[in-house]
PDB file of C-alpha atoms in Angstrom:
ATOM      1  CA  MET A   1     223.110  53.589 146.583  1.00 49.00           C
ATOM      2  CA  GLU A   2     219.663  52.215 145.742  1.00 60.00           C
ATOM      3  CA  ASN A   3     218.221  49.374 147.782  1.00 82.00           C
ATOM      4  CA  LEU A   4     220.029  46.124 147.090  1.00 90.00           C
ATOM      5  CA  LEU A   5     218.204  42.915 146.189  1.00 92.00           C
ATOM      6  CA  THR A   6     218.999  39.556 147.743  1.00 93.00           C
ATOM      7  CA  ILE A   7     219.924  36.646 145.498  1.00 93.00           C
ATOM      8  CA  LYS A   8     216.383  35.304 145.943  1.00 90.00           C
ATOM      9  CA  ASP A   9     214.894  38.643 144.880  1.00 90.00           C
ATOM     10  CA  ALA A  10     217.264  38.861 141.898  1.00 89.00           C
ATOM     11  CA  ALA A  11     216.400  35.321 140.798  1.00 84.00           C
ATOM     12  CA  GLN A  12     212.706  36.228 140.833  1.00 80.00           C
ATOM     13  CA  PHE A  13     213.427  39.468 138.952  1.00 80.00           C
ATOM     14  CA  LEU A  14     215.296  37.640 136.172  1.00 76.00           C
ATOM     15  CA  ASN A  15     213.057  34.549 136.356  1.00 68.00           C
ATOM     16  CA  VAL A  16     216.051  32.225 136.706  1.00 71.00           C
ATOM     17  CA  SER A  17     217.434  29.948 139.400  1.00 71.00           C
ATOM     18  CA  GLU A  18     219.718  31.138 142.206  1.00 80.00           C
ATOM     19  CA  MET A  19     222.273  28.630 140.916  1.00 73.00           C
ATOM     20  CA  SER A  20     222.364  30.485 137.583  1.00 74.00           C
ATOM     21  CA  LEU A  21     222.981  33.772 139.391  1.00 84.00           C
ATOM     22  CA  ARG A  22     225.895  32.272 141.299  1.00 85.00           C
ATOM     23  CA  ARG A  23     227.380  30.984 138.042  1.00 74.00           C
ATOM     24  CA  TRP A  24     227.020  34.348 136.320  1.00 80.00           C
ATOM     25  CA  THR A  25     228.535  36.316 139.194  1.00 87.00           C
ATOM     26  CA  ASN A  26     231.417  33.857 139.561  1.00 84.00           C
ATOM     27  CA  ALA A  27     232.084  34.153 135.821  1.00 75.00           C
ATOM     28  CA  GLY A  28     231.978  37.957 135.993  1.00 80.00           C
ATOM     29  CA  LYS A  29     228.968  38.157 133.680  1.00 79.00           C
ATOM     30  CA  LEU A  30     226.710  39.801 136.268  1.00 87.00           C
ATOM     31  CA  LYS A  31     227.875  42.405 138.765  1.00 90.00           C
ATOM     32  CA  CYS A  32     227.029  41.889 142.420  1.00 93.00           C
ATOM     33  CA  TYR A  33     228.014  43.358 145.774  1.00 93.00           C
ATOM     34  CA  ARG A  34     229.241  41.282 148.720  1.00 93.00           C
ATOM     35  CA  VAL A  35     227.820  42.390 152.049  1.00 91.00           C
ATOM     36  CA  GLY A  36     228.001  41.292 155.663  1.00 88.00           C
ATOM     37  CA  GLY A  37     230.285  38.841 157.378  1.00 86.00           C
ATOM     38  CA  LYS A  38     229.175  36.023 155.089  1.00 88.00           C
ATOM     39  CA  LYS A  39     229.822  38.135 151.970  1.00 89.00           C
ATOM     40  CA  GLU A  40     226.342  37.440 150.654  1.00 92.00           C
ATOM     41  CA  ARG A  41     225.517  38.530 147.112  1.00 94.00           C
ATOM     42  CA  ARG A  42     223.415  41.666 146.597  1.00 94.00           C
ATOM     43  CA  PHE A  43     222.221  43.179 143.319  1.00 94.00           C
ATOM     44  CA  THR A  44     220.911  46.497 142.013  1.00 92.00           C
ATOM     45  CA  ARG A  45     217.879  46.706 139.729  1.00 86.00           C
ATOM     46  CA  GLN A  46     219.923  48.803 137.312  1.00 85.00           C
ATOM     47  CA  GLU A  47     222.518  46.049 136.897  1.00 86.00           C
ATOM     48  CA  LEU A  48     219.813  43.400 136.504  1.00 86.00           C
ATOM     49  CA  GLU A  49     217.998  45.456 133.861  1.00 79.00           C
ATOM     50  CA  HIS A  50     221.273  46.000 132.003  1.00 78.00           C
ATOM     51  CA  PHE A  51     221.923  42.264 132.122  1.00 80.00           C
ATOM     52  CA  LEU A  52     218.472  41.578 130.653  1.00 73.00           C
ATOM     53  CA  GLN A  53     219.155  43.993 127.801  1.00 66.00           C
ATOM     54  CA  THR A  54     222.395  42.227 126.905  1.00 67.00           C
ATOM     55  CA  GLN A  55     220.540  38.897 126.863  1.00 65.00           C
ATOM     56  CA  GLU A  56     217.640  40.133 124.699  1.00 64.00           C
ATOM     57  CA  GLY A  57     216.639  37.582 122.077  1.00 67.00           C
ATOM     58  CA  ARG A  58     218.585  34.852 123.836  1.00 79.00           C
ATOM     59  CA  VAL A  59     217.596  32.185 126.348  1.00 86.00           C
ATOM     60  CA  PRO A  60     219.558  31.387 129.526  1.00 88.00           C
ATOM     61  CA  LEU A  61     220.947  27.875 129.228  1.00 92.00           C
ATOM     62  CA  GLY A  62     221.430  27.527 132.969  1.00 91.00           C
ATOM     63  CA  ILE A  63     224.986  26.216 132.508  1.00 91.00           C
ATOM     64  CA  CYS A  64     228.166  28.297 132.875  1.00 83.00           C
ATOM     65  CA  GLY A  65     226.139  31.512 132.737  1.00 79.00           C
ATOM     66  CA  ALA A  66     225.576  31.009 129.013  1.00 83.00           C
ATOM     67  CA  ALA A  67     222.657  32.358 126.991  1.00 83.00           C
ATOM     68  CA  VAL A  68     221.850  30.818 123.602  1.00 87.00           C
ATOM     69  CA  GLU A  69     219.579  31.471 120.664  1.00 82.00           C
ATOM     70  CA  ASP A  70     216.033  30.195 120.999  1.00 85.00           C
ATOM     71  CA  SER A  71     215.497  26.738 119.425  1.00 86.00           C
ATOM     72  CA  SER A  72     219.149  25.770 119.893  1.00 90.00           C
ATOM     73  CA  HIS A  73     220.243  22.123 119.758  1.00 94.00           C
ATOM     74  CA  ILE A  74     223.326  21.721 121.959  1.00 96.00           C
ATOM     75  CA  ALA A  75     225.762  18.806 122.241  1.00 96.00           C
ATOM     76  CA  HIS A  76     227.469  18.523 125.638  1.00 97.00           C
ATOM     77  CA  PHE A  77     230.672  16.447 125.585  1.00 97.00           C
ATOM     78  CA  TYR A  78     231.934  15.195 128.946  1.00 96.00           C
ATOM     79  CA  ARG A  79     234.175  12.562 130.529  1.00 95.00           C
ATOM     80  CA  ASP A  80     232.951  12.747 134.120  1.00 95.00           C
ATOM     81  CA  ALA A  81     229.476  11.425 134.986  1.00 95.00           C
ATOM     82  CA  ALA A  82     229.193  13.950 137.820  1.00 97.00           C
ATOM     83  CA  GLU A  83     229.649  16.765 135.292  1.00 96.00           C
ATOM     84  CA  SER A  84     226.787  15.480 133.155  1.00 97.00           C
ATOM     85  CA  VAL A  85     224.464  15.189 136.159  1.00 98.00           C
ATOM     86  CA  ALA A  86     225.347  18.696 137.396  1.00 97.00           C
ATOM     87  CA  ALA A  87     224.753  20.156 133.931  1.00 97.00           C
ATOM     88  CA  GLY A  88     221.472  18.272 133.664  1.00 98.00           C
ATOM     89  CA  ILE A  89     220.294  19.680 136.987  1.00 97.00           C
ATOM     90  CA  GLU A  90     221.290  23.237 136.040  1.00 96.00           C
ATOM     91  CA  PHE A  91     219.695  23.025 132.579  1.00 97.00           C
ATOM     92  CA  SER A  92     216.451  21.626 134.001  1.00 98.00           C
ATOM     93  CA  ALA A  93     216.342  23.987 136.990  1.00 96.00           C
ATOM     94  CA  CYS A  94     216.773  26.993 134.719  1.00 94.00           C
ATOM     95  CA  GLY A  95     213.839  25.839 132.599  1.00 95.00           C
ATOM     96  CA  LEU A  96     211.611  25.172 135.587  1.00 96.00           C
ATOM     97  CA  SER A  97     212.455  28.610 137.006  1.00 92.00           C
ATOM     98  CA  ARG A  98     211.182  30.043 133.711  1.00 92.00           C
ATOM     99  CA  SER A  99     207.927  28.003 133.991  1.00 93.00           C
ATOM    100  CA  GLU A 100     209.029  25.759 131.124  1.00 95.00           C
ATOM    101  CA  SER A 101     208.181  22.077 130.760  1.00 97.00           C
ATOM    102  CA  ILE A 102     211.025  19.573 130.972  1.00 98.00           C
ATOM    103  CA  LEU A 103     211.480  16.213 129.236  1.00 98.00           C
ATOM    104  CA  ILE A 104     214.421  14.148 130.498  1.00 99.00           C
ATOM    105  CA  VAL A 105     215.639  10.973 128.771  1.00 99.00           C
ATOM    106  CA  SER A 106     218.526   9.317 130.591  1.00 98.00           C
ATOM    107  CA  THR A 107     219.694   6.176 132.335  1.00 97.00           C
ATOM    108  CA  GLU A 108     217.867   5.186 135.512  1.00 97.00           C
ATOM    109  CA  THR A 109     220.863   6.087 137.670  1.00 97.00           C
ATOM    110  CA  LYS A 110     221.390   9.563 136.248  1.00 98.00           C
ATOM    111  CA  LEU A 111     217.677  10.234 136.064  1.00 98.00           C
ATOM    112  CA  SER A 112     217.283   9.623 139.782  1.00 98.00           C
ATOM    113  CA  GLN A 113     220.324  11.815 140.515  1.00 98.00           C
ATOM    114  CA  ILE A 114     218.981  14.707 138.435  1.00 99.00           C
ATOM    115  CA  LEU A 115     215.553  14.543 140.063  1.00 99.00           C
ATOM    116  CA  ALA A 116     217.144  14.384 143.514  1.00 98.00           C
ATOM    117  CA  GLY A 117     219.218  17.445 142.642  1.00 98.00           C
ATOM    118  CA  LEU A 118     216.104  19.345 141.584  1.00 98.00           C
ATOM    119  CA  GLU A 119     214.447  18.411 144.875  1.00 98.00           C
ATOM    120  CA  LEU A 120     217.428  19.813 146.778  1.00 97.00           C
ATOM    121  CA  LEU A 121     216.969  23.083 144.898  1.00 94.00           C
ATOM    122  CA  GLY A 122     213.399  23.279 146.167  1.00 95.00           C
ATOM    123  CA  PHE A 123     211.442  22.027 143.170  1.00 97.00           C
ATOM    124  CA  PRO A 124     208.460  19.770 144.093  1.00 98.00           C
ATOM    125  CA  VAL A 125     209.463  17.051 141.640  1.00 98.00           C
ATOM    126  CA  GLU A 126     206.629  14.583 142.275  1.00 98.00           C
ATOM    127  CA  LYS A 127     204.028  17.341 141.990  1.00 98.00           C
ATOM    128  CA  LEU A 128     205.593  18.627 138.773  1.00 98.00           C
ATOM    129  CA  LYS A 129     205.656  15.087 137.372  1.00 98.00           C
ATOM    130  CA  SER A 130     201.990  14.530 138.223  1.00 98.00           C
ATOM    131  CA  GLU A 131     201.130  17.826 136.508  1.00 97.00           C
ATOM    132  CA  GLY A 132     203.107  16.847 133.406  1.00 97.00           C
ATOM    133  CA  THR A 133     205.591  19.694 133.795  1.00 98.00           C
ATOM    134  CA  ILE A 134     208.398  17.159 134.214  1.00 98.00           C
ATOM    135  CA  VAL A 135     208.302  14.057 132.001  1.00 98.00           C
ATOM    136  CA  THR A 136     210.960  11.353 132.342  1.00 98.00           C
ATOM    137  CA  ASP A 137     211.954   8.339 130.276  1.00 98.00           C
ATOM    138  CA  THR A 138     214.830   5.845 130.151  1.00 98.00           C
ATOM    139  CA  GLY A 139     214.567   5.377 126.382  1.00 98.00           C
ATOM    140  CA  ARG A 140     213.031   2.791 124.075  1.00 97.00           C
ATOM    141  CA  CYS A 141     214.729  -0.092 122.306  1.00 97.00           C
ATOM    142  CA  VAL A 142     212.924   0.566 119.007  1.00 97.00           C
ATOM    143  CA  PHE A 143     213.818   3.674 116.994  1.00 97.00           C
ATOM    144  CA  ASN A 144     210.309   4.508 115.751  1.00 97.00           C
ATOM    145  CA  GLU A 145     208.850   4.109 119.242  1.00 98.00           C
ATOM    146  CA  GLN A 146     211.372   6.594 120.635  1.00 98.00           C
ATOM    147  CA  VAL A 147     210.711   9.134 117.883  1.00 96.00           C
ATOM    148  CA  HIS A 148     206.952   8.855 118.435  1.00 97.00           C
ATOM    149  CA  PHE A 149     207.343   9.241 122.207  1.00 97.00           C
ATOM    150  CA  LEU A 150     209.515  12.360 121.921  1.00 96.00           C
ATOM    151  CA  ALA A 151     207.217  14.016 119.384  1.00 95.00           C
ATOM    152  CA  ALA A 152     204.088  13.254 121.423  1.00 96.00           C
ATOM    153  CA  ALA A 153     205.615  14.416 124.708  1.00 96.00           C
ATOM    154  CA  MET A 154     206.867  17.701 123.259  1.00 94.00           C
ATOM    155  CA  ALA A 155     203.530  18.310 121.510  1.00 92.00           C
ATOM    156  CA  ASP A 156     201.695  17.974 124.832  1.00 93.00           C
ATOM    157  CA  PHE A 157     203.702  20.774 126.461  1.00 94.00           C
ATOM    158  CA  PRO A 158     202.126  24.279 126.562  1.00 90.00           C
ATOM    159  CA  ILE A 159     203.620  26.181 123.620  1.00 81.00           C
ATOM    160  CA  LYS A 160     203.662  29.647 125.186  1.00 80.00           C
ATOM    161  CA  LYS A 161     205.541  28.590 128.319  1.00 86.00           C
ATOM    162  CA  GLY A 162     208.355  26.856 126.445  1.00 92.00           C
ATOM    163  CA  SER A 163     209.995  23.471 126.878  1.00 96.00           C
ATOM    164  CA  ARG A 164     213.368  21.772 127.208  1.00 97.00           C
ATOM    165  CA  LEU A 165     214.555  18.307 126.260  1.00 98.00           C
ATOM    166  CA  LEU A 166     217.539  16.836 128.097  1.00 99.00           C
ATOM    167  CA  GLY A 167     218.976  13.592 126.767  1.00 98.00           C
ATOM    168  CA  ASP A 168     222.070  11.773 127.992  1.00 98.00           C
ATOM    169  CA  MET A 169     222.786   9.556 124.998  1.00 97.00           C
ATOM    170  CA  VAL A 170     224.319   6.800 127.125  1.00 96.00           C
ATOM    171  CA  TRP A 171     220.751   5.504 127.416  1.00 97.00           C
ATOM    172  CA  ALA A 172     220.847   4.672 123.697  1.00 97.00           C
ATOM    173  CA  VAL A 173     224.022   2.634 124.165  1.00 94.00           C
ATOM    174  CA  GLU A 174     222.380   0.715 127.006  1.00 95.00           C
ATOM    175  CA  LYS A 175     219.363   0.007 124.776  1.00 97.00           C
ATOM    176  CA  GLY A 176     221.614  -1.426 122.062  1.00 96.00           C
ATOM    177  CA  TRP A 177     221.222   1.354 119.521  1.00 96.00           C
ATOM    178  CA  THR A 178     223.651   1.611 116.610  1.00 94.00           C
ATOM    179  CA  MET A 179     225.579   4.773 115.807  1.00 93.00           C
ATOM    180  CA  ASP A 180     223.421   5.221 112.705  1.00 95.00           C
ATOM    181  CA  GLU A 181     220.232   5.100 114.781  1.00 96.00           C
ATOM    182  CA  ILE A 182     221.577   7.712 117.202  1.00 96.00           C
ATOM    183  CA  CYS A 183     222.474   9.994 114.281  1.00 94.00           C
ATOM    184  CA  ARG A 184     219.009   9.550 112.766  1.00 95.00           C
ATOM    185  CA  LEU A 185     217.406  10.415 116.100  1.00 96.00           C
ATOM    186  CA  GLU A 186     219.488  13.586 116.362  1.00 94.00           C
ATOM    187  CA  SER A 187     218.329  14.591 112.890  1.00 92.00           C
ATOM    188  CA  LYS A 188     214.712  13.987 113.914  1.00 92.00           C
ATOM    189  CA  ALA A 189     215.274  16.076 117.048  1.00 92.00           C
ATOM    190  CA  ASN A 190     215.971  19.124 114.889  1.00 87.00           C
ATOM    191  CA  HIS A 191     212.393  18.865 113.585  1.00 87.00           C
ATOM    192  CA  LEU A 192     211.139  19.109 117.181  1.00 88.00           C
ATOM    193  CA  LEU A 193     212.692  22.585 117.401  1.00 84.00           C
ATOM    194  CA  HIS A 194     210.386  24.091 114.786  1.00 78.00           C
ATOM    195  CA  GLY A 195     208.616  27.050 116.364  1.00 73.00           C
ATOM    196  CA  SER A 196     209.936  28.871 119.402  1.00 76.00           C
ATOM    197  CA  ASN A 197     210.537  28.543 123.146  1.00 83.00           C
ATOM    198  CA  LYS A 198     212.416  25.260 122.837  1.00 92.00           C
ATOM    199  CA  LEU A 199     215.892  24.021 123.746  1.00 95.00           C
ATOM    200  CA  ILE A 200     217.455  20.575 123.390  1.00 97.00           C
ATOM    201  CA  LEU A 201     220.609  19.504 125.246  1.00 98.00           C
ATOM    202  CA  CYS A 202     222.120  16.141 124.254  1.00 98.00           C
ATOM    203  CA  GLN A 203     224.959  14.782 126.366  1.00 98.00           C
ATOM    204  CA  TYR A 204     227.772  12.578 125.058  1.00 97.00           C
ATOM    205  CA  ASP A 205     230.090  10.645 127.359  1.00 96.00           C
ATOM    206  CA  LEU A 206     233.439  10.593 125.542  1.00 94.00           C
ATOM    207  CA  THR A 207     234.361   7.383 127.380  1.00 92.00           C
ATOM    208  CA  TYR A 208     231.429   5.703 125.556  1.00 89.00           C
ATOM    209  CA  PHE A 209     231.477   7.524 122.235  1.00 92.00           C
ATOM    210  CA  GLY A 210     234.589   7.724 120.082  1.00 86.00           C
ATOM    211  CA  ALA A 211     235.838  10.420 117.734  1.00 87.00           C
ATOM    212  CA  ASP A 212     233.605   9.257 114.870  1.00 88.00           C
ATOM    213  CA  MET A 213     230.425   9.708 116.897  1.00 90.00           C
ATOM    214  CA  ALA A 214     231.667  13.015 118.283  1.00 87.00           C
ATOM    215  CA  MET A 215     232.133  14.343 114.749  1.00 90.00           C
ATOM    216  CA  LYS A 216     228.659  13.166 113.788  1.00 90.00           C
ATOM    217  CA  ALA A 217     227.303  15.001 116.832  1.00 91.00           C
ATOM    218  CA  PHE A 218     228.955  18.172 115.501  1.00 89.00           C
ATOM    219  CA  ASP A 219     226.952  17.661 112.297  1.00 90.00           C
ATOM    220  CA  ALA A 220     223.621  17.386 114.138  1.00 91.00           C
ATOM    221  CA  HIS A 221     223.902  20.220 116.677  1.00 93.00           C
ATOM    222  CA  THR A 222     223.992  23.989 116.273  1.00 89.00           C
ATOM    223  CA  LEU A 223     226.132  24.441 119.401  1.00 91.00           C
ATOM    224  CA  THR A 224     228.641  22.429 121.416  1.00 93.00           C
ATOM    225  CA  LEU A 225     229.467  22.561 125.119  1.00 94.00           C
ATOM    226  CA  TYR A 226     232.853  21.243 126.227  1.00 93.00           C
ATOM    227  CA  ARG A 227     234.974  22.120 129.261  1.00 91.00           C
ATOM    228  CA  GLY A 228     232.537  24.854 130.225  1.00 87.00           C
ATOM    229  CA  GLU A 229     232.642  26.670 126.872  1.00 87.00           C
ATOM    230  CA  ILE A 230     229.802  27.103 124.366  1.00 88.00           C
ATOM    231  CA  GLN A 231     230.868  27.158 120.719  1.00 86.00           C
ATOM    232  CA  GLN A 232     229.025  27.352 117.411  1.00 83.00           C
ATOM    233  CA  SER A 233     229.341  24.085 115.498  1.00 84.00           C
ATOM    234  CA  PRO A 234     231.068  24.737 112.152  1.00 78.00           C
ATOM    235  CA  TYR A 235     229.796  21.422 110.788  1.00 79.00           C
ATOM    236  CA  PHE A 236     226.070  21.687 111.542  1.00 82.00           C
ATOM    237  CA  ARG A 237     224.061  20.050 108.752  1.00 73.00           C
ATOM    238  CA  GLY A 238     220.548  20.546 110.136  1.00 62.00           C
ATOM    239  CA  SER A 239     217.650  18.120 109.799  1.00 54.00           C
ATOM    240  CA  THR A 240     218.214  17.708 106.060  1.00 44.00           C
ATOM    241  CA  GLY A 241     221.807  16.529 106.404  1.00 45.00           C
ATOM    242  CA  GLU A 242     223.075  19.485 104.370  1.00 40.00           C
ATOM    243  CA  ARG A 243     225.303  22.253 105.618  1.00 38.00           C
ATOM    244  CA  PRO A 244     223.764  25.735 105.432  1.00 37.00           C
TER     245      PRO A 244
END
């Protein structure tokens, strides 16, 4: 058998986080060998290259071992705050491992938890923030101010390296936004995806948002994430409000 790669080596080979590799191997999406008394993961270059070929044209989401089309707009529905934080950490860590820029809009509590989680994974958060690789915000009370901020922040990111926007929409509830304003913002977000090397993940706490808002989120997002499964949204209307 050819020389086996450690999980650190494999993560560098695929340009992803070690957390993503653990998810993929646990889900059976990437073959690994267990060696030694601690049953540590080991990988072959052949298996890693095969995995890359199956993912061609798609971008690793960082969550549940999923890969999605470039420029995807994903709605994540959850009921447990810990789930949203974990997904936010995984999504952001995957982007940072790919040298992408990250914009996070969330409540102060969740924002601090996500950044702390990234620190635990070895990312120098303060340094990345000072460099502009990580940009954080707790949201604005005025719709136009928020739209301007998002557009300006995304425009400042290096185009070739790619970028990700993570937004837990509970922040909008805390800022007093109406359902209509949230829907309008989601429509505007689709314009931010023009081009390539971009992903947007919007999180919806089902204990805050009812069925009506959930259905409207289906309209605004190309993909949905619920209970660990990624699905194509059959109701996506795009930025124009019309179904394709």
